mmCIF file of C-alpha atoms in Angstrom:
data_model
loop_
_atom_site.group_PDB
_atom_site.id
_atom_site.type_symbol
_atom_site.label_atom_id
_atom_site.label_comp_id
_atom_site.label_asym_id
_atom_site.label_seq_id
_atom_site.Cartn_x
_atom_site.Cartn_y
_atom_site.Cartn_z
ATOM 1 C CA UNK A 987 105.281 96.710 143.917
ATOM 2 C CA UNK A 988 106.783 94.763 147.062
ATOM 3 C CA UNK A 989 104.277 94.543 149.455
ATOM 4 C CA UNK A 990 104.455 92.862 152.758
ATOM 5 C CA UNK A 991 101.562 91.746 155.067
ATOM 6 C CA UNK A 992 102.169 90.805 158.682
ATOM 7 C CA UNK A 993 100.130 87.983 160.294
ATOM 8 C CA UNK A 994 100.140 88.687 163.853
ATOM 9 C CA UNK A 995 99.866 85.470 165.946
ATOM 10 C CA UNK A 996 100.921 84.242 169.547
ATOM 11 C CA UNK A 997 100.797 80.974 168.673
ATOM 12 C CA UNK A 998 100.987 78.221 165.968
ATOM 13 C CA UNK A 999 98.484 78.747 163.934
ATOM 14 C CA UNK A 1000 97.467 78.278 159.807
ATOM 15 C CA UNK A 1001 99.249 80.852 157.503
ATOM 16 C CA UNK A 1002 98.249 81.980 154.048
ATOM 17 C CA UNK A 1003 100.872 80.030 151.625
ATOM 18 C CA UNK A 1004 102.408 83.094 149.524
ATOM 19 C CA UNK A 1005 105.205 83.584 151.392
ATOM 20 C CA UNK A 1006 106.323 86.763 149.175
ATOM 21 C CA UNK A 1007 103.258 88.424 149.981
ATOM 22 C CA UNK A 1008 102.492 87.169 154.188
ATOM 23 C CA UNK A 1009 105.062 87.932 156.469
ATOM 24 C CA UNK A 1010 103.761 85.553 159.899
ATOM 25 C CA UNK A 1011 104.975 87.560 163.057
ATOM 26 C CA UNK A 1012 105.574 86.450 166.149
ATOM 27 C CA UNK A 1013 103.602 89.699 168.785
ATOM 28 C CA UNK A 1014 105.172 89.662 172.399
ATOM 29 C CA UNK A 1015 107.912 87.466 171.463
ATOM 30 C CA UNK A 1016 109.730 89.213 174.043
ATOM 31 C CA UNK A 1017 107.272 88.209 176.762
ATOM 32 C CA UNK A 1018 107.688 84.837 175.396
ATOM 33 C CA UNK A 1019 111.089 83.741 174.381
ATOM 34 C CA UNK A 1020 110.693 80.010 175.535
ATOM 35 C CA UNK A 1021 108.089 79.813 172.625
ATOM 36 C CA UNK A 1022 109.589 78.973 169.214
ATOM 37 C CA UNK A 1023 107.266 79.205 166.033
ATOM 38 C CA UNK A 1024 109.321 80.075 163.172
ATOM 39 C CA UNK A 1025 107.761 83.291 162.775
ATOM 40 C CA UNK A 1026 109.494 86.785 162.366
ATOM 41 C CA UNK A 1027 109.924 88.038 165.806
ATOM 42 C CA UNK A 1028 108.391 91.464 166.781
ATOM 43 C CA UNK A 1029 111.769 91.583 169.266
ATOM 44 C CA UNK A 1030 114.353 92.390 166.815
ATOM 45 C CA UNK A 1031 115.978 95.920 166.122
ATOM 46 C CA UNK A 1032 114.018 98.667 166.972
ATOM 47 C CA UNK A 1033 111.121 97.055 168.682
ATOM 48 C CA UNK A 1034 108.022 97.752 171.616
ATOM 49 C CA UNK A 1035 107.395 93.963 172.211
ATOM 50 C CA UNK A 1036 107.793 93.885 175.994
ATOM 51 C CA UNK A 1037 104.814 96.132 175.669
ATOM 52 C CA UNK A 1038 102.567 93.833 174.032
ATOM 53 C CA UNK A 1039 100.598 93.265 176.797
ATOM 54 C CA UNK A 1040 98.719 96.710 176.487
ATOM 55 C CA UNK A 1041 99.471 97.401 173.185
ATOM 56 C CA UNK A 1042 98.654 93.997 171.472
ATOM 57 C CA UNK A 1043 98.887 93.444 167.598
ATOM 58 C CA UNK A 1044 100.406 97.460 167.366
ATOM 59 C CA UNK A 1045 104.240 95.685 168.331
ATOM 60 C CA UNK A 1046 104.096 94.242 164.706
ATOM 61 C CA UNK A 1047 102.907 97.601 163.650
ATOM 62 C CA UNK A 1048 105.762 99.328 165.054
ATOM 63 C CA UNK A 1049 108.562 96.267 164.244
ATOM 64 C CA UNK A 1050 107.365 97.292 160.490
ATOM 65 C CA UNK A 1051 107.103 100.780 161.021
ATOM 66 C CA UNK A 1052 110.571 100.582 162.191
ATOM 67 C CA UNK A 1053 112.332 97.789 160.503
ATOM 68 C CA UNK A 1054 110.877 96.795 157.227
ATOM 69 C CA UNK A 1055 111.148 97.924 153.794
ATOM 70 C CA UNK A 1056 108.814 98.204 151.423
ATOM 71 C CA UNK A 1057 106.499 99.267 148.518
ATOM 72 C CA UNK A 1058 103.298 98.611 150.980
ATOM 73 C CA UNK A 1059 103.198 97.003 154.430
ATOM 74 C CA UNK A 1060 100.068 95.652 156.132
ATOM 75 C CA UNK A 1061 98.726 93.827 158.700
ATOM 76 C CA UNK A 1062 95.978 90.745 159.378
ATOM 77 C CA UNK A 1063 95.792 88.434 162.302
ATOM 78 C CA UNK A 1064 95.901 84.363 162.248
ATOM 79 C CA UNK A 1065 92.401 84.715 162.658
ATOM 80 C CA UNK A 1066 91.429 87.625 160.387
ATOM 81 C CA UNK A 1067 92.213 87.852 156.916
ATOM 82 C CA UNK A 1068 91.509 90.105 154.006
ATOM 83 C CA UNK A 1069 89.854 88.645 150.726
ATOM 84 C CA UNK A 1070 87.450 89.500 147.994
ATOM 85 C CA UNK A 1071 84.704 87.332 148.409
ATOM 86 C CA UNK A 1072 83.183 85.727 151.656
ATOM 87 C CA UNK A 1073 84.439 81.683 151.707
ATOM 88 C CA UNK A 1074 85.953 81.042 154.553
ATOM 89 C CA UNK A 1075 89.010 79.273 153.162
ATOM 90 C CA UNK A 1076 92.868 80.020 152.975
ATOM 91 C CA UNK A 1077 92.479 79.523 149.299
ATOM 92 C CA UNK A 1078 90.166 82.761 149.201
ATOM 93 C CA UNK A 1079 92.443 84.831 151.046
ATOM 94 C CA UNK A 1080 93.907 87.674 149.263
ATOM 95 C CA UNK A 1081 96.728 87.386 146.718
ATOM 96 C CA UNK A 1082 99.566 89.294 145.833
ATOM 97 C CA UNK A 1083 98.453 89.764 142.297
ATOM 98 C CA UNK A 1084 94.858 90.872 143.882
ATOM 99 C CA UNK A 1085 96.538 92.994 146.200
ATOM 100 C CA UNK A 1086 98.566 94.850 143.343
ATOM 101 C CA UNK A 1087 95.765 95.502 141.276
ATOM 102 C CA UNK A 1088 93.975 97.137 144.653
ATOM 103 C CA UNK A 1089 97.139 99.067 144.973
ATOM 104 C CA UNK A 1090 97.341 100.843 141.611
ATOM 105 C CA UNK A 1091 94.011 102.616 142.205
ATOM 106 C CA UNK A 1092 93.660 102.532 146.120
ATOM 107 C CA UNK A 1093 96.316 104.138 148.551
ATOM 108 C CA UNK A 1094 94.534 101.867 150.924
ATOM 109 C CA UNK A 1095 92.875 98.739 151.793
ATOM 110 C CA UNK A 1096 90.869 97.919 154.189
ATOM 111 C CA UNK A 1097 88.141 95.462 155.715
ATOM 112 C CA UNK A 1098 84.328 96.458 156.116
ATOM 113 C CA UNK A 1099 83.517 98.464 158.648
ATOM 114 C CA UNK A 1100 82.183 96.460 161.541
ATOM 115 C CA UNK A 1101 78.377 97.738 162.155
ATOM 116 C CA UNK A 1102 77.159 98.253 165.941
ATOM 117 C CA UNK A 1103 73.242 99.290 164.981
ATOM 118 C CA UNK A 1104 72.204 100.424 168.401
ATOM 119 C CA UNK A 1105 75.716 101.721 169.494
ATOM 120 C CA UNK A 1106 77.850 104.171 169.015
ATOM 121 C CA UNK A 1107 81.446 103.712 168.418
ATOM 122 C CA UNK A 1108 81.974 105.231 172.080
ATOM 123 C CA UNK A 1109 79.068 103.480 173.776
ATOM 124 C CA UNK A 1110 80.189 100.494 172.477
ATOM 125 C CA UNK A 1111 84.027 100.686 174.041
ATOM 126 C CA UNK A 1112 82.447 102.140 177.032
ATOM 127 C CA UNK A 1113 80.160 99.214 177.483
ATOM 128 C CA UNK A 1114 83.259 97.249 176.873
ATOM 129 C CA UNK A 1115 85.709 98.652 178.560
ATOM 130 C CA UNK A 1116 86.741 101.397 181.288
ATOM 131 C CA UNK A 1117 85.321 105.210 180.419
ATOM 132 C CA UNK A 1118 89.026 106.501 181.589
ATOM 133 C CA UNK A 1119 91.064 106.022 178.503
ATOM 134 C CA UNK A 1120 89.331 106.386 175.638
ATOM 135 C CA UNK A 1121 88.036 110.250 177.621
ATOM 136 C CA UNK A 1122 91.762 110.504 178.372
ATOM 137 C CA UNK A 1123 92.940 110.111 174.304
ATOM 138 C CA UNK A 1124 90.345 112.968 173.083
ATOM 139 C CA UNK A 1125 92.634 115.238 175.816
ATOM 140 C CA UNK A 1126 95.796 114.030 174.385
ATOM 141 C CA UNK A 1127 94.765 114.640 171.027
ATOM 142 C CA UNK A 1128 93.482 117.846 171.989
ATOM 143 C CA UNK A 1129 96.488 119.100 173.352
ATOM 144 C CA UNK A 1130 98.531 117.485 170.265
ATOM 145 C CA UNK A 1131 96.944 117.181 167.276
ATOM 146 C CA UNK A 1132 93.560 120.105 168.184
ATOM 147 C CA UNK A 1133 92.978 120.228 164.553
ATOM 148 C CA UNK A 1134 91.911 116.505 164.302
ATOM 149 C CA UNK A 1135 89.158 117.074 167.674
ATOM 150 C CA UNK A 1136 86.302 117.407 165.184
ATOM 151 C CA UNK A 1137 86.780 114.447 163.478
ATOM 152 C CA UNK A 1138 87.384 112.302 166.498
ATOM 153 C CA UNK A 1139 84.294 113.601 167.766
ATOM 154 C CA UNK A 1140 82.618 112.886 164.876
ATOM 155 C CA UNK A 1141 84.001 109.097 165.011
ATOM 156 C CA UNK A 1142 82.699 108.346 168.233
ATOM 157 C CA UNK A 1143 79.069 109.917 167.430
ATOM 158 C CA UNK A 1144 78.613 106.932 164.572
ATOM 159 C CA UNK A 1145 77.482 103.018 164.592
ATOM 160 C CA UNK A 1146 80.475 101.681 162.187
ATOM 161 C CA UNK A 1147 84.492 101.945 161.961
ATOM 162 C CA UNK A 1148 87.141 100.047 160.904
ATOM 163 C CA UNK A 1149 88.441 97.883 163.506
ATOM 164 C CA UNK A 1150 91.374 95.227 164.725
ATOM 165 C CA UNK A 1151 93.796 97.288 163.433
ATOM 166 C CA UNK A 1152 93.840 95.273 159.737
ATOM 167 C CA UNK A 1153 94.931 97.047 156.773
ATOM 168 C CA UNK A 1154 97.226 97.337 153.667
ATOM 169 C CA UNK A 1155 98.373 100.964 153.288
ATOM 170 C CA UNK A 1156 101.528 102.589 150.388
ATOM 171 C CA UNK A 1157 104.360 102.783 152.818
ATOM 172 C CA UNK A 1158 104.204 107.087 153.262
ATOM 173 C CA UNK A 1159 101.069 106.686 154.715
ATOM 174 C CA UNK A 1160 102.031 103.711 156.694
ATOM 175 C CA UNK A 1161 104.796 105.584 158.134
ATOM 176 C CA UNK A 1162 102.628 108.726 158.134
ATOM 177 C CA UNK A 1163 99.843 106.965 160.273
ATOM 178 C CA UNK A 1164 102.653 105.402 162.931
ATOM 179 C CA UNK A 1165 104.245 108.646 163.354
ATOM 180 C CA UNK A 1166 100.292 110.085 164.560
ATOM 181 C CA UNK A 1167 99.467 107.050 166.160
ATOM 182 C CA UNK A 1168 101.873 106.054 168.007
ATOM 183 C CA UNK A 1169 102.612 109.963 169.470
ATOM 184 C CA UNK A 1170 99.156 109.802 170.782
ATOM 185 C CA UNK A 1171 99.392 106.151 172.218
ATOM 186 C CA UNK A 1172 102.636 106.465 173.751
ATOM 187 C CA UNK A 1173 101.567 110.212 175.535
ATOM 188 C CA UNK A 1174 98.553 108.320 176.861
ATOM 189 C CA UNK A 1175 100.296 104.980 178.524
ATOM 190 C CA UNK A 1176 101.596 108.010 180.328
ATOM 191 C CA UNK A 1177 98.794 109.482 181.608
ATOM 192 C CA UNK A 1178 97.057 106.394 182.392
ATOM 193 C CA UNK A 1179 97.075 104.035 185.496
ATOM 194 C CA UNK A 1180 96.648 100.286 184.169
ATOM 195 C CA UNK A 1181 97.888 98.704 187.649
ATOM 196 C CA UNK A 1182 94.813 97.493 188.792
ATOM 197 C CA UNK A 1183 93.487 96.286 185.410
ATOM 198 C CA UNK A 1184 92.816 92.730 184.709
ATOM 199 C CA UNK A 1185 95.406 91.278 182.088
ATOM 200 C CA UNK A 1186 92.201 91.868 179.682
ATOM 201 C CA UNK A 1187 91.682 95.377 180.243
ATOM 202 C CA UNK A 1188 95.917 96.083 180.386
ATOM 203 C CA UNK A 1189 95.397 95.674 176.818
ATOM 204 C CA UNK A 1190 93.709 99.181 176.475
ATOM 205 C CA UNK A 1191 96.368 101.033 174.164
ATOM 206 C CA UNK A 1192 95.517 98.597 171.649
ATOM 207 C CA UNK A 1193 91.659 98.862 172.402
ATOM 208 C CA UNK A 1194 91.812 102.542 172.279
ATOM 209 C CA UNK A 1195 94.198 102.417 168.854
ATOM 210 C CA UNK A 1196 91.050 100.409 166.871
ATOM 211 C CA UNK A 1197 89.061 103.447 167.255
ATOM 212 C CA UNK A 1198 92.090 105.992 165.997
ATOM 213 C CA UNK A 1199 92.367 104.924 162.082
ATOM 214 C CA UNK A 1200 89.332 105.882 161.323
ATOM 215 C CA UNK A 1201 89.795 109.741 162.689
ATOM 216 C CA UNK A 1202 93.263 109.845 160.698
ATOM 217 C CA UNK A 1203 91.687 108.700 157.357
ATOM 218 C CA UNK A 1204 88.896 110.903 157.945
ATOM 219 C CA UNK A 1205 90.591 114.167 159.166
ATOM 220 C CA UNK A 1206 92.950 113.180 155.683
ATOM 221 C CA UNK A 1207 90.681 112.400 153.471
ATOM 222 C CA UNK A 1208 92.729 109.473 152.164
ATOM 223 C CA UNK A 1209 91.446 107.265 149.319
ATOM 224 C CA UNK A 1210 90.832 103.836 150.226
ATOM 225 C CA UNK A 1211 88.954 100.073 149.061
ATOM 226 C CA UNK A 1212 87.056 98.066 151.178
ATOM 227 C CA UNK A 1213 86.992 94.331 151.202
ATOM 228 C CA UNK A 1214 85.762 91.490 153.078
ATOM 229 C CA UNK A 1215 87.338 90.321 156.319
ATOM 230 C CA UNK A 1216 87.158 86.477 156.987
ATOM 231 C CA UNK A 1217 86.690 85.176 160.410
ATOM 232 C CA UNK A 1218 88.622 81.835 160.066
ATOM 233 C CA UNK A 1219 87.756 80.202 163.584
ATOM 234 C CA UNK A 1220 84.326 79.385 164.886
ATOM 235 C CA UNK A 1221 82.149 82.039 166.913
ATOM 236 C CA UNK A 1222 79.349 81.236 169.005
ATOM 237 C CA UNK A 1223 77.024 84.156 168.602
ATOM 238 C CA UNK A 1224 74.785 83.502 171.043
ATOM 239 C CA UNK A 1225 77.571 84.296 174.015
ATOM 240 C CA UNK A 1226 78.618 86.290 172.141
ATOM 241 C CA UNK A 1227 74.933 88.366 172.397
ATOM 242 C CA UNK A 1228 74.615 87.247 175.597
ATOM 243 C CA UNK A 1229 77.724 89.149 176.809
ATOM 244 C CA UNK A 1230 76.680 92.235 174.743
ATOM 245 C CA UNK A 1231 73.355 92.228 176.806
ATOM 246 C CA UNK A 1232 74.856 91.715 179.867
ATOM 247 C CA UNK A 1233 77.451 94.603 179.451
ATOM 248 C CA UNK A 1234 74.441 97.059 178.028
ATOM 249 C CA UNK A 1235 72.112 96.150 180.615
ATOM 250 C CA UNK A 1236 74.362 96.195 183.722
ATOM 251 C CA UNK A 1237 76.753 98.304 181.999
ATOM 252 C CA UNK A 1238 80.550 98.564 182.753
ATOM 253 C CA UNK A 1239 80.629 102.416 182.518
ATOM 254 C CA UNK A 1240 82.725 102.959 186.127
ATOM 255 C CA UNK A 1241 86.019 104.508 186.116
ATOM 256 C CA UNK A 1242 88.439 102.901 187.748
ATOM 257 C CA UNK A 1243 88.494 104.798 190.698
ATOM 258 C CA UNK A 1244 85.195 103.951 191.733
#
């Protein structure tokens, strides 16, 4: 099976070695072009990479959706990378004859669900990030897919989901997910208005895309494998609490007309 994983990065950064299997990409190259890394460029043929700015790591999603062949495509970041056990090391990442194996029994692969405890899926982007959008996607789902309401409800109701947009999927469900996905994202940077956003919170089609996987796989019922994501930088989780309190005690549910 030829399977291809992109590694989305903006910069120079460490890359897994198996160069058959990890396919480095270069997200917002078009924003960019003074930058050379050596990486596949998410601005060639049929591309969205001026758009990476709201949309994020989803340009190398579409450049593969639209541009590559083959048996399985997937994506990690620099930062983020699938393996089977927990050491924090490139040599623990996962292989291409790990990945095969996963592949002959699993239509997909993904990393552990990311557990909020005391949130909800919805609190937690809400808390995060302005009410407007994520509201706005139930509507456009509503009025294009009504049939997959339920389950989106039912996403945002629970503590857990898969998130960053990381996974390994057979390629006619990769290009079965885009085609869904990317119809919703693309009718809500419509109905949106981003102007006065921060350059953090212009990245909300790619904020608001974390939480749509999970309501596709669901509404499908598509069989999948879990396995560990590794974190390869440093994180200071005591800012990183801090900033969780501060956002749940002060609370950045406004919309952005207020």
């Amino acid at each position: 099976m030829d399977i291809k994983i992109l590694v989305a990065a903006h910069k120079e950064a460490k890359m897994p070695t198996d160069k058959n299997l990890y396919l480095p990409i270069h997200v917002g190259a078009a924003l960019h072009p003074e930058l050379r890394l050596g990486y596949q460029s998410d601005a060639t043929g049929d591309n969205i990479s001026l758009k990476n700015g709201s949309y994020n790591e989803l340009t190398a999603i579409y450049w593969a959706w639209k541009n590559l062949n083959a048996d399985a495509i997937g994506l990690v970041h620099y930062r983020r990378l699938l393996s089977l056990n927990h050491k924090k090391s490139f040599s623990s990442v996962l292989s291409n004859h790990e990945a095969q194996l996963l592949l002959k029994t699993h239509a997909i692969i993904l990393p552990k669900k990311r557990h909020y405890w005391i949130e909800t899926n919805y609190s937690h982007y809400v808390h995060a990030h302005y009410r407007n959008p994520i509201d706005e996607c139930r509507r456009v789902i509503l009025d294009l897919y009504p049939d997959y309401i339920p389950f989106y409800d039912e996403v945002m109701k629970l503590r857990s989901a898969h998130m960053f947009n990381v996974f390994i999927m057979r390629k006619d469900l990769f290009d079965e997910y885009c085609q869904w996905m990317f119809s919703i994202l693309s009718e809500l940077e419509g109905r949106i208005d981003t102007s006065k956003y921060d350059a953090y919170e212009s990245r909300v089609i790619g904020f608001v895309s974390e939480l749509l996987l999970d309501v596709w796989l669901n509404k499908n019922g598509y069989d999948f494998k879990e396995v560990n994501c590794l974190f390869m930088e440093k994180q200071n989780w005591i800012i990183k609490g801090m900033n969780f309190l501060k956002r749940k005690l002060t609370g950045f549910q406004v919309s952005e007309n207020e």
